[in-house]
Short mmCIF file of C-alpha atoms and ligand atoms in Angstrom, two decimals:
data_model
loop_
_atom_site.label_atom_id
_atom_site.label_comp_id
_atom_site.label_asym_id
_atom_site.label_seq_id
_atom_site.Cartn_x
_atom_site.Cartn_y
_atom_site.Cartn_z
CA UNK A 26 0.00 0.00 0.00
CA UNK A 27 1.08 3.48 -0.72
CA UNK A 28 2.60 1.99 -3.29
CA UNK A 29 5.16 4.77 -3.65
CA UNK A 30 6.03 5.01 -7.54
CA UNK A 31 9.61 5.53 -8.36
CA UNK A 32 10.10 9.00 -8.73
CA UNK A 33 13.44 10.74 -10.56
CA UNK A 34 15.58 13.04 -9.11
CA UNK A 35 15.82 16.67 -11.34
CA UNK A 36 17.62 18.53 -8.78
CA UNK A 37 19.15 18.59 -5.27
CA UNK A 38 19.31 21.83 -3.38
CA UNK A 39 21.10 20.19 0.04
CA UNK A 40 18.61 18.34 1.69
CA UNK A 41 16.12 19.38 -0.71
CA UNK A 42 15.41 17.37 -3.71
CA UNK A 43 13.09 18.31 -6.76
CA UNK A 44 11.74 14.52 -7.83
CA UNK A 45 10.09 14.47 -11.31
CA UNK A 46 6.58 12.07 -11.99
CA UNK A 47 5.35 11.69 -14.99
CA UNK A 48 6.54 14.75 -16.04
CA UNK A 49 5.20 16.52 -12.77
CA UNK A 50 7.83 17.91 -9.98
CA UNK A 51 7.65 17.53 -6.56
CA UNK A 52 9.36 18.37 -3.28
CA UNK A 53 11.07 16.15 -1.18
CA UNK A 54 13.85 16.11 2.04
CA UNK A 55 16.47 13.58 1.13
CA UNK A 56 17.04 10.35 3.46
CA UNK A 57 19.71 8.38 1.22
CA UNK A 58 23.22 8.31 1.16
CA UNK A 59 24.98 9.93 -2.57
CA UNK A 60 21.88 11.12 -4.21
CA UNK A 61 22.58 12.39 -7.72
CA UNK A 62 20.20 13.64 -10.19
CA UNK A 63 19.20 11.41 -12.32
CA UNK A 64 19.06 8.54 -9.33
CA UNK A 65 15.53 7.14 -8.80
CA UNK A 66 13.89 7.17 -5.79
CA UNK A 67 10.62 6.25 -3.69
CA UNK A 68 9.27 9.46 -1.57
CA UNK A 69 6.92 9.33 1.79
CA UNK A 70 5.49 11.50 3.30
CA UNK A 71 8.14 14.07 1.77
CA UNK A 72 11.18 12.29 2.51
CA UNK A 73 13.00 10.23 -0.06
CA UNK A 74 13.55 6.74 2.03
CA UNK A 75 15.29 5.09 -1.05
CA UNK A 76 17.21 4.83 -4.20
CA UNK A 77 15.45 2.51 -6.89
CA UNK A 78 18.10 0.75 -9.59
CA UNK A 79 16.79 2.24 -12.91
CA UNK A 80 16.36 -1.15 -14.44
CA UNK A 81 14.00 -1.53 -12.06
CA UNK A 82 12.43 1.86 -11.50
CA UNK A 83 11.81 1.50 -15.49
CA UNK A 84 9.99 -1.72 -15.20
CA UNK A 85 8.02 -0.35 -12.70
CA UNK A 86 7.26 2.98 -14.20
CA UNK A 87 6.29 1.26 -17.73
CA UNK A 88 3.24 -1.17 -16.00
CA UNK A 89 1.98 2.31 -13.96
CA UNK A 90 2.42 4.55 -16.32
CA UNK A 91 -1.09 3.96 -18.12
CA UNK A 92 -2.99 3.20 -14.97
CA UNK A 93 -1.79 6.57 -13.65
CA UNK A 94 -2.09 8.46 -16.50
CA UNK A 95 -5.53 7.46 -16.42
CA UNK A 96 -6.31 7.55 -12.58
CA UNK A 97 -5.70 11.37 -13.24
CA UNK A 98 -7.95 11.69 -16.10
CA UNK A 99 -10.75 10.09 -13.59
CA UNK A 100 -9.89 11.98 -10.66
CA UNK A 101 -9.46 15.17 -12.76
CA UNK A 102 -13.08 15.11 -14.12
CA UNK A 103 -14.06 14.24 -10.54
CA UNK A 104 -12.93 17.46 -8.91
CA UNK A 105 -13.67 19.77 -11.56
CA UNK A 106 -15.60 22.75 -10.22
CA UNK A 107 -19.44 22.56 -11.45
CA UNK A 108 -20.25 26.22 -13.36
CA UNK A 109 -22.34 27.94 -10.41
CA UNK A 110 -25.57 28.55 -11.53
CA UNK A 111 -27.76 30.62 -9.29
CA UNK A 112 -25.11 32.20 -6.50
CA UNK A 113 -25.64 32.02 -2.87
CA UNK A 114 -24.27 33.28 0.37
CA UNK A 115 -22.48 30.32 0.83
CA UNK A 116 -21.29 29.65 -3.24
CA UNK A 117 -20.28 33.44 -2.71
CA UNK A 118 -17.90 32.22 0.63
CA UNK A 119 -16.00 29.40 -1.74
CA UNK A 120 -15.55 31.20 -4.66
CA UNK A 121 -13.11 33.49 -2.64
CA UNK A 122 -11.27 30.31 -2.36
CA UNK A 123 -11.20 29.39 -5.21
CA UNK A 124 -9.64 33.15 -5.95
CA UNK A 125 -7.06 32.41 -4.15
CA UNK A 126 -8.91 34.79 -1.13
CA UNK A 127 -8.09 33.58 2.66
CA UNK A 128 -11.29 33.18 4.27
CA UNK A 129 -12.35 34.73 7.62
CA UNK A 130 -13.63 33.69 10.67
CA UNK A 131 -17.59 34.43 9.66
CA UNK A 132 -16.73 32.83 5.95
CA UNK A 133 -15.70 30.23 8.36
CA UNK A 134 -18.30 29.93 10.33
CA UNK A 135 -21.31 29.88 7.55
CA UNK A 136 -19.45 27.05 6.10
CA UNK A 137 -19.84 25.00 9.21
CA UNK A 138 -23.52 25.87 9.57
CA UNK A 139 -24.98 25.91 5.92
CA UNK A 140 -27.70 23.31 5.92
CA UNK A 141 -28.70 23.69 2.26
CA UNK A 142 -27.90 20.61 0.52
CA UNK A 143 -26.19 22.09 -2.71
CA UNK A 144 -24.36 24.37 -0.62
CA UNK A 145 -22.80 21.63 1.80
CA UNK A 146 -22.24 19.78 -1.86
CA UNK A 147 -20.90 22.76 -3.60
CA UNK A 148 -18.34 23.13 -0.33
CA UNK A 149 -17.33 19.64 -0.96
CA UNK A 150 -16.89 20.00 -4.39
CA UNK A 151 -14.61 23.30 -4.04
CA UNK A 152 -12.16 20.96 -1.22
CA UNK A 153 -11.84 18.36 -3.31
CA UNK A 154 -11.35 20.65 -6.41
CA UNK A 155 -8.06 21.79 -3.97
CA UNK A 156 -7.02 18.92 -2.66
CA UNK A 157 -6.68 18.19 -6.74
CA UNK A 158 -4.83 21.16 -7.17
CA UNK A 159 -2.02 20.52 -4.26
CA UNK A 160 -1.76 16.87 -4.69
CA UNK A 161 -3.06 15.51 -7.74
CA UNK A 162 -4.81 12.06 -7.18
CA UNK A 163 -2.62 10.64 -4.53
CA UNK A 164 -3.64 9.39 -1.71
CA UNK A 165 -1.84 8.15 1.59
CA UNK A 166 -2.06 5.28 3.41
CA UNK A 167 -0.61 4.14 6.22
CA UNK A 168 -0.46 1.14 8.21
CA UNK A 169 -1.79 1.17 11.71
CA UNK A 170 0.05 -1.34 14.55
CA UNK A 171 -1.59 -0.83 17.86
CA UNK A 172 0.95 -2.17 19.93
CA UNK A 173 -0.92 -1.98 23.46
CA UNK A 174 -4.07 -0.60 25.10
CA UNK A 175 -2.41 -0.45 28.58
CA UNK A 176 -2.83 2.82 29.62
CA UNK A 177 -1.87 5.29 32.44
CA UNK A 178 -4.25 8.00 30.97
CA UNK A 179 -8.01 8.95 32.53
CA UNK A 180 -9.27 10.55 29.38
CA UNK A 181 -12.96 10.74 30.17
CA UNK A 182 -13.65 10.05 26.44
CA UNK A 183 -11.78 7.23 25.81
CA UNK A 184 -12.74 3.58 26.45
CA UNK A 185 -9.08 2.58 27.31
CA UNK A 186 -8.78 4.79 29.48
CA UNK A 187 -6.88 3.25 33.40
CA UNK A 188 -10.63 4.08 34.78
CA UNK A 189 -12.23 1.31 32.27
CA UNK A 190 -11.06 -1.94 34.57
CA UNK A 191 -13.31 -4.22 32.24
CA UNK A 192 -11.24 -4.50 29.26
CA UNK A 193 -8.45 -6.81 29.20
CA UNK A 194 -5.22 -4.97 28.55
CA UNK A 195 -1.94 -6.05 25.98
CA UNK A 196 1.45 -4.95 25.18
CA UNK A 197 2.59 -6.36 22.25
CA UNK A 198 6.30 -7.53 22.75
CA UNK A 199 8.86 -6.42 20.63
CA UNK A 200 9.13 -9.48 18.07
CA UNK A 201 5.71 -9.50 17.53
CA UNK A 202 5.67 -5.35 16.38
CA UNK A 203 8.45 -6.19 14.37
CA UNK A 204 6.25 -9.17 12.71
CA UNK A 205 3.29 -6.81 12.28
CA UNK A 206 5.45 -4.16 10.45
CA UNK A 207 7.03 -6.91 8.36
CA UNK A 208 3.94 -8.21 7.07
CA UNK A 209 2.57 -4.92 6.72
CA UNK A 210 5.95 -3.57 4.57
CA UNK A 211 7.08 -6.94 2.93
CA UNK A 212 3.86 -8.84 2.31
CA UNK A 213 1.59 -5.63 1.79
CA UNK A 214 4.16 -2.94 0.02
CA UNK A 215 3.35 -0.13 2.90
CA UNK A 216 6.05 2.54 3.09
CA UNK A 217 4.53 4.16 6.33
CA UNK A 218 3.97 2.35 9.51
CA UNK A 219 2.42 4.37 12.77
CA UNK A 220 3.44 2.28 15.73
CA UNK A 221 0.25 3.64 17.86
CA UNK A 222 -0.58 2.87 21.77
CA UNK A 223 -1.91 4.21 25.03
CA UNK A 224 -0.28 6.97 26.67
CA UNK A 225 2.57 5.83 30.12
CA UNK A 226 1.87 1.92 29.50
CA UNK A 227 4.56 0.76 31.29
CA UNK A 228 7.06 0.08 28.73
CA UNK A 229 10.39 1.33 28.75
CA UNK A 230 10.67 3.71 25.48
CA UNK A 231 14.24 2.25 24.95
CA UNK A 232 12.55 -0.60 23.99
CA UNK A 233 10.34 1.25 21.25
CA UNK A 234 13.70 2.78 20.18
CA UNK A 235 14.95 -0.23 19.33
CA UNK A 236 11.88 -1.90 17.30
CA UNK A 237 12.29 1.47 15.12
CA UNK A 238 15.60 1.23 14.72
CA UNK A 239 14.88 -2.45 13.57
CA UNK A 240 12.20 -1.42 11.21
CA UNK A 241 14.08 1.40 9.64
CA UNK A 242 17.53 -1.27 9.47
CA UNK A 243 15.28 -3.55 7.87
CA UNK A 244 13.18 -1.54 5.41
CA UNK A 245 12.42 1.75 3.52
CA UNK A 246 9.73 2.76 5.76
CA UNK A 247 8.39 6.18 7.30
CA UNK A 248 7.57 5.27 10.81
CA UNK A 249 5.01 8.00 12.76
CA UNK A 250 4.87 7.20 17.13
CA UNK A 251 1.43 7.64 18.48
CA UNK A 252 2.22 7.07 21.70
CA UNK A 253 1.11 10.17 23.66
CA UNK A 254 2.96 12.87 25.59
CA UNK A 255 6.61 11.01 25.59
CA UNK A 256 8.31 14.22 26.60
CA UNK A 257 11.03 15.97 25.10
CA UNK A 258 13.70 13.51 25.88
CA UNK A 259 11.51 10.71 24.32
CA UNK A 260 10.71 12.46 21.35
CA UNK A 261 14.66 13.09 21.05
CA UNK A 262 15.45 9.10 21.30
CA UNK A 263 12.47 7.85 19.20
CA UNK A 264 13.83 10.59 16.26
CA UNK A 265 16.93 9.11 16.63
CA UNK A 266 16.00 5.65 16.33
CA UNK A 267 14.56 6.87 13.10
CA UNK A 268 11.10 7.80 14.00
CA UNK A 269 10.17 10.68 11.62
CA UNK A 270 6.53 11.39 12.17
CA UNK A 271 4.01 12.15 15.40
CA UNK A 272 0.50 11.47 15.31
CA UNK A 273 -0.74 13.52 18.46
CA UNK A 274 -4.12 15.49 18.86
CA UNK A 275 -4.77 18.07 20.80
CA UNK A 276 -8.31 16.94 21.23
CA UNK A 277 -9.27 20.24 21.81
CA UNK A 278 -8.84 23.45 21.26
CA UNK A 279 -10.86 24.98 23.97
CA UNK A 280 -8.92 24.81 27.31
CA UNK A 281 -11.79 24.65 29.90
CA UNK A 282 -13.17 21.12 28.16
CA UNK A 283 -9.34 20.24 27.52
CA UNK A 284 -8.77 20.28 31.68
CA UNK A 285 -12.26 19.10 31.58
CA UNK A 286 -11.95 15.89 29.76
CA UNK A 287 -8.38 15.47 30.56
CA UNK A 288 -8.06 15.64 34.19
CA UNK A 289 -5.41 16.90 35.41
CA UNK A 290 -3.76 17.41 32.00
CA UNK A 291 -3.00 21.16 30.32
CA UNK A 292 -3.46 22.27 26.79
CA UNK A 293 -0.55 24.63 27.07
CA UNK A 294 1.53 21.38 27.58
CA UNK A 295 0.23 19.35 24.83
CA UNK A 296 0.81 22.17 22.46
CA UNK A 297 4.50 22.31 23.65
CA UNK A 298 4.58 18.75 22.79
CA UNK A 299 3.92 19.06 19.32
CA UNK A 300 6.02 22.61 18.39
CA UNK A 301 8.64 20.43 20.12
CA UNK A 302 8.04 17.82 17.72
CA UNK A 303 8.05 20.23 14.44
CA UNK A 304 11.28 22.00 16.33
CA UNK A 305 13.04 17.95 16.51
CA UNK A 306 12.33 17.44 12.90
CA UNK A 307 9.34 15.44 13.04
CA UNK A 308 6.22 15.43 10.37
CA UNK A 309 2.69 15.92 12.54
CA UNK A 310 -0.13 14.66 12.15
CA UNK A 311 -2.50 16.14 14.49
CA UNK A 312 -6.32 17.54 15.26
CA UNK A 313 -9.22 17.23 17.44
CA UNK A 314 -12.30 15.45 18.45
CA UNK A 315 -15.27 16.27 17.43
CA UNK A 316 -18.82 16.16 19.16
CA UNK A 317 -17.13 16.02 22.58
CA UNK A 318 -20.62 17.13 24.82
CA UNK A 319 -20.68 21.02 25.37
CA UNK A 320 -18.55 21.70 22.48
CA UNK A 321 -19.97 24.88 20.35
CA UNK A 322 -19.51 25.35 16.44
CA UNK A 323 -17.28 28.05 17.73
CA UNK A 324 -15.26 25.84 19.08
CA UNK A 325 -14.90 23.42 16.22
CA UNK A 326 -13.97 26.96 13.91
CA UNK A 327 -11.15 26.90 16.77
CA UNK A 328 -10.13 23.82 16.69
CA UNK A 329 -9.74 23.73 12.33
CA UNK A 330 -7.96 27.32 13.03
CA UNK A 331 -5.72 25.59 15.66
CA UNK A 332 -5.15 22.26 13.54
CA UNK A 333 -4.27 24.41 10.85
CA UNK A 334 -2.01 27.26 12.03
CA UNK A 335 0.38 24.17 13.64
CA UNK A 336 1.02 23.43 9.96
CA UNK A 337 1.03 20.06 9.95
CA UNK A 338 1.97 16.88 7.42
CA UNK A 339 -1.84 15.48 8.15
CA UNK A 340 -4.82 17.09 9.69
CA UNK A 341 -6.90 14.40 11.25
CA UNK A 342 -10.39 15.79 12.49
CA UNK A 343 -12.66 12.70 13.68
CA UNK A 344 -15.95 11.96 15.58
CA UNK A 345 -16.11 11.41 19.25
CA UNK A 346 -18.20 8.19 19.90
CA UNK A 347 -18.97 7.73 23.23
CA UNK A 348 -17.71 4.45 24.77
CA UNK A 349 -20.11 2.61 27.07
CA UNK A 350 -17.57 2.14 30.10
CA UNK A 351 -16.91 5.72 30.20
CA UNK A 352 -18.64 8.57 32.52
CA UNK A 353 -19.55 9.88 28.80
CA UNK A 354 -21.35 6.84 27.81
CA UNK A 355 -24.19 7.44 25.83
CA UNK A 356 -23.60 11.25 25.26
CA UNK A 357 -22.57 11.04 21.32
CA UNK A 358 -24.37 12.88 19.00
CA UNK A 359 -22.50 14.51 16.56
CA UNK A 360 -23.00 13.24 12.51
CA UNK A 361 -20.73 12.27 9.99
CA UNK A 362 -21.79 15.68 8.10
CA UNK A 363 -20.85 17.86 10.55
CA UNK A 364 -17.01 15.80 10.44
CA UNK A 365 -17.40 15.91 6.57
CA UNK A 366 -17.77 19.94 6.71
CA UNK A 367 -14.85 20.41 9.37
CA UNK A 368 -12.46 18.59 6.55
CA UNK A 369 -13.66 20.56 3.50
CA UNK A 370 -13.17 23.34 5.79
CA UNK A 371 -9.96 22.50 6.92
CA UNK A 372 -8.55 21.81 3.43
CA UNK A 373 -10.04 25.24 2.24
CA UNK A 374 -7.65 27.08 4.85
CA UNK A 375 -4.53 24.38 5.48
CA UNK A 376 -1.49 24.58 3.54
CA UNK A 377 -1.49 23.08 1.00
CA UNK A 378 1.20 20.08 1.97
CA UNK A 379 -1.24 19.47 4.62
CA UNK A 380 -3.20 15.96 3.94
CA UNK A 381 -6.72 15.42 5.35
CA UNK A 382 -7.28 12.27 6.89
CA UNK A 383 -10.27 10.28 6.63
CA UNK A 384 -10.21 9.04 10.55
CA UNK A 385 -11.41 5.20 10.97
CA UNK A 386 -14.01 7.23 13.61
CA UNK A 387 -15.38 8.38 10.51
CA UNK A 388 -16.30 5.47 8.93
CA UNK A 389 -17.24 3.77 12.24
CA UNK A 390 -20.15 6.70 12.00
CA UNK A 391 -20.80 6.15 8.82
CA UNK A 392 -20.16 2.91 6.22
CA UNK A 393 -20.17 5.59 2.90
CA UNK A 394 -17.85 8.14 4.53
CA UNK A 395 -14.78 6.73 3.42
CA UNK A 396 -16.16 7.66 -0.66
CA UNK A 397 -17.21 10.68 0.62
CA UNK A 398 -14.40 11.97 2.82
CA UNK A 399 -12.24 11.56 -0.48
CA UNK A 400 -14.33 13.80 -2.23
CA UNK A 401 -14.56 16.17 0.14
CA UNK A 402 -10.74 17.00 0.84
CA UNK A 403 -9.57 13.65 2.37
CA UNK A 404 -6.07 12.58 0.94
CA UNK A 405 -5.27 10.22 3.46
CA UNK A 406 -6.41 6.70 4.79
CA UNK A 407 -5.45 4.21 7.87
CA UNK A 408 -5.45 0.67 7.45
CA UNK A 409 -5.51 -1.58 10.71
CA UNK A 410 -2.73 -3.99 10.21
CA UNK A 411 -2.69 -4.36 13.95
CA UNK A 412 -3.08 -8.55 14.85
CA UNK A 413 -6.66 -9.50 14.44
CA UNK A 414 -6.20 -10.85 17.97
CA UNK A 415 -5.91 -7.59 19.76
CA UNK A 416 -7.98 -4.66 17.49
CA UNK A 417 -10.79 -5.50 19.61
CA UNK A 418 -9.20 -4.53 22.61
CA UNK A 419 -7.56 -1.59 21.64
CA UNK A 420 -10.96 -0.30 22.09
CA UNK A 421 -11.17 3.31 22.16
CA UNK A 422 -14.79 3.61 21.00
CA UNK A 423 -16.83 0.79 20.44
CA UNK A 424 -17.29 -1.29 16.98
CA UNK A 425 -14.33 0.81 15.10
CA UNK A 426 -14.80 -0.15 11.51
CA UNK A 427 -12.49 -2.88 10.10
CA UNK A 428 -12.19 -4.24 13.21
CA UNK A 429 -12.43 -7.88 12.38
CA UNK A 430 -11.34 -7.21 8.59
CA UNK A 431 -8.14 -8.95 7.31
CA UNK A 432 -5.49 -6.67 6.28
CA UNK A 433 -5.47 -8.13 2.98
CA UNK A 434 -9.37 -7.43 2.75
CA UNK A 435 -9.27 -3.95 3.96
CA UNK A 436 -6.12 -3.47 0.99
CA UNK A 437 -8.57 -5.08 -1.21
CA UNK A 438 -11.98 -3.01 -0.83
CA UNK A 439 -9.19 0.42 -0.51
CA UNK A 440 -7.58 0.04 -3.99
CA UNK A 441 -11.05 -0.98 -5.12
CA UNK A 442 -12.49 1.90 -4.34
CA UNK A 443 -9.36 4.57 -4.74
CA UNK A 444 -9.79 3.52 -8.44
CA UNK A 445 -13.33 3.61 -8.47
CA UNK A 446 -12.55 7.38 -7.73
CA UNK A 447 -9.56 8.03 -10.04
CA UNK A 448 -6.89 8.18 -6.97
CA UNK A 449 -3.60 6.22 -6.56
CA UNK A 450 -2.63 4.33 -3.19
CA UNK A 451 0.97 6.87 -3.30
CA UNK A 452 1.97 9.64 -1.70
CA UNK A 453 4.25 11.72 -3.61
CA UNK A 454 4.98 14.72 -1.98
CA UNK A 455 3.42 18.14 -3.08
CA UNK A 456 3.89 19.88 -5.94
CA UNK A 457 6.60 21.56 -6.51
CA UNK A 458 4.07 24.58 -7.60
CA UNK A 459 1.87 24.45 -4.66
CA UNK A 460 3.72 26.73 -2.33
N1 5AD B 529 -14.22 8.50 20.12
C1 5AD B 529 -13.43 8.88 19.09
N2 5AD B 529 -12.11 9.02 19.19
C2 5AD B 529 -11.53 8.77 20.39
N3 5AD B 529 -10.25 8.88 20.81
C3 5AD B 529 -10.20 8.51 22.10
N4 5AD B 529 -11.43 8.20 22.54
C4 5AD B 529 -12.28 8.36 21.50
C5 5AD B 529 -13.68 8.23 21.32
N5 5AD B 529 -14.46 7.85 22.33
C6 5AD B 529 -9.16 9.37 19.96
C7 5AD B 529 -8.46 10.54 20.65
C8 5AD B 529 -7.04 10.06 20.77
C9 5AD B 529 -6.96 9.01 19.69
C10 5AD B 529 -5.88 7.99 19.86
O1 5AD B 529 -8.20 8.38 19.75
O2 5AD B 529 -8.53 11.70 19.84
O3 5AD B 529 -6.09 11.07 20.58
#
């Protein structure tokens, strides 16, 4: 998956590498050792992991060639804007996007409410018709390992959570993460892993330090931690060990539900967290829940704003579901439009490397909004190549999709329907006219 097509190098600027596709350029931060243009190379997530022989990189190139070429022609029909007929308030909002006019807060605002049914389509429609624009038909995927559920955490949303004492709790060991990613890179083709688990689980992080040194020995593979609030010191050693990405929310951006929900726990510090992250060298991926009870439309504008001013690699907005063995059980109410909106709304206003992720939340609330996420701004996809034995337990809401789905099935039903839409399983970096 992510099956990264062999790109070729044009020009190197230090670190910085120009990779051509197709005829299209695109940025990238170089990884390898004696990179010369002309080399080929396979890019994630912005990074070039690896040099391709050219015998090989040709072979390869011939059999895509075609199927790109006419992936784009799909996707490019797809996301062309429809001529507005009659305008609106709302039609009059995105075509200042489409000018290239920054939007404002009350733009932002009527977005999030309009209830008019061609207006919430038209909004789709104009973030899909960007996400086109900054990066093509691609879209990412990444391999999920959830490598424990043991948790030190007393998140009041979140069914793992230490409070929750009916759920049995794992910790993968070492070999058998190291298994999980193997299958997932060498039996599946994924080129980025997220090694993801509860927050203070007991573990010594030395020990994740050296499964990601393993992994990145072993294979050309972007590895993102989603292991919580590590502090500095273990953000330092997982980079090190070759970790390159964070997946972290900040759940929310307003701090009087923050302290609410997170007891005992400080926005302020989470935030440090992450611009600690971006300061190490690390790609984020971060966002916020959405629906948490007592959370105003206001608040959700503030959360987008917040996702987006951190500039980050992916912005992952998803649904809170409330988790039966949680003080929050039964309090969920929020729909899968209301996510759909926030991520048209959130690609309108990102940068434009930013991906939007289509969270697995998401399509827990709603079988269709995987299709639809990717036509309203999504670029970006998680597949659960965790051990069919313990996705049930790393229960953080109740009845996630794919649960019980073989990896090989979920790869299955995701190229199925990427082509269905005219995108391609890669992630190429963005374009090197997009910024
Ligand atoms: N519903 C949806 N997402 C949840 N998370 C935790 N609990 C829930 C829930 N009940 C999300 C949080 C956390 C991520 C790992 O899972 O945003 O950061």
């Amino acid at each position: 998956m992510c099956y990264a097509i062999p790109g070729k190098v044009k020009q190197l600027n230090g670190r910085r590498v120009t990779v051509d596709y197709f005829g299209r350029q695109k940025y990238a931060l170089n990884e390898t050792k004696d990179l010369r243009p002309g080399d080929y190379v396979y890019v994630q997530g912005g990074y070039v992991l690896d040099k391709v022989p050219a015998a090989k990189a040709a072979a390869i190139l011939r059999d895509w060639r075609e199927l790109f070429l006419e992936l784009e022609k799909i996707d490019a029909a797809r996301s062309a804007l429809p001529r507005e007929a009659v305008p609106t308030p709302v039609s009059r909002i995105l075509l200042k996007t489409a000018n290239g006019q920054k939007l404002n807060k009350a733009d932002s605002l009527a977005l999030l409410d309009c209830r008019d049914k061609k207006d919430i389509d038209l909004l789709y429609r104009t973030a899909n018709a960007i996400r086109h624009k900054h990066h093509d038909n691609s879209c990412c995927v990444h391999g999920v390992i959830e490598i424990s559920n043991a948790c030190g955490q007393q998140c009041a949303y979140c069914g793992i959570s230490r409070q929750n004492l009916k759920i049995r709790r794992f910790r993968m060991s070492s070999r058998q993460i190291l298994a999980a990613a193997k299958t997932a890179v060498k039996t599946y083709g994924f080129r980025s892993l997220v090694l993801q688990g509860a927050q203070d689980c007991g573990r010594p992080l030395k020990e994740i330090a050296q499964v990601i040194r393993e992994i990145k020995n072993t294979y050309a593979a972007l590895v993102f931690i989603s292991l919580g609030e590590i502090g500095v010191a273990g953000l330092e050693m997982l980079f090190n060990a070759g970790a390159r990405g964070l997946l972290m929310r900040f759940e929310t951006s307003n701090p009087r539900l923050y302290e609410k929900y997170r007891p005992g726990c400080k926005l302020s510090t989470r935030l440090a967290h992450l611009k600690k992250a971006q300061e190490l060298g690390y790609l984020l991926a971060t966002g916020s829940l959405i629906g948490l009870p007592g959370q105003t439309t206001q608040d959700i504008w503030e959360d987008i704003a917040l996702a987006v001013n951190l500039n980050p690699d992916m912005i992952s907005l998803g649904p809170f579901i409330s988790h039966p063995q949680t003080t929050l059980a039964g309090s969920s109410s929020v729909t899968s439009q209301t996510i759909l909106k926030a991520m048209a709304l959130a690609r309108l206003i990102a940068a434009p490397q930013s991906k939007i992720l289509i969270t697995t939340a998401l399509e827990t609330l709603d079988p269709q909004a995987r299709a639809r996420g990717l036509e309203a701004g999504g670029s970006s996809l998680m597949l659960n190549a965790t051990p069919l034995q313990y996705r049930k337990l790393y229960s953080i809401y109740p009845a996630r999709a794919h649960e019980t789905e073989s990896l090989a099935h979920q790869i299955k039903e995701t190229i199925a329907l990427l082509a269905s839409l005219g995108r391609a399983p890669t992630d190429l970096g963005i374009n090197a006219d997009a910024r």
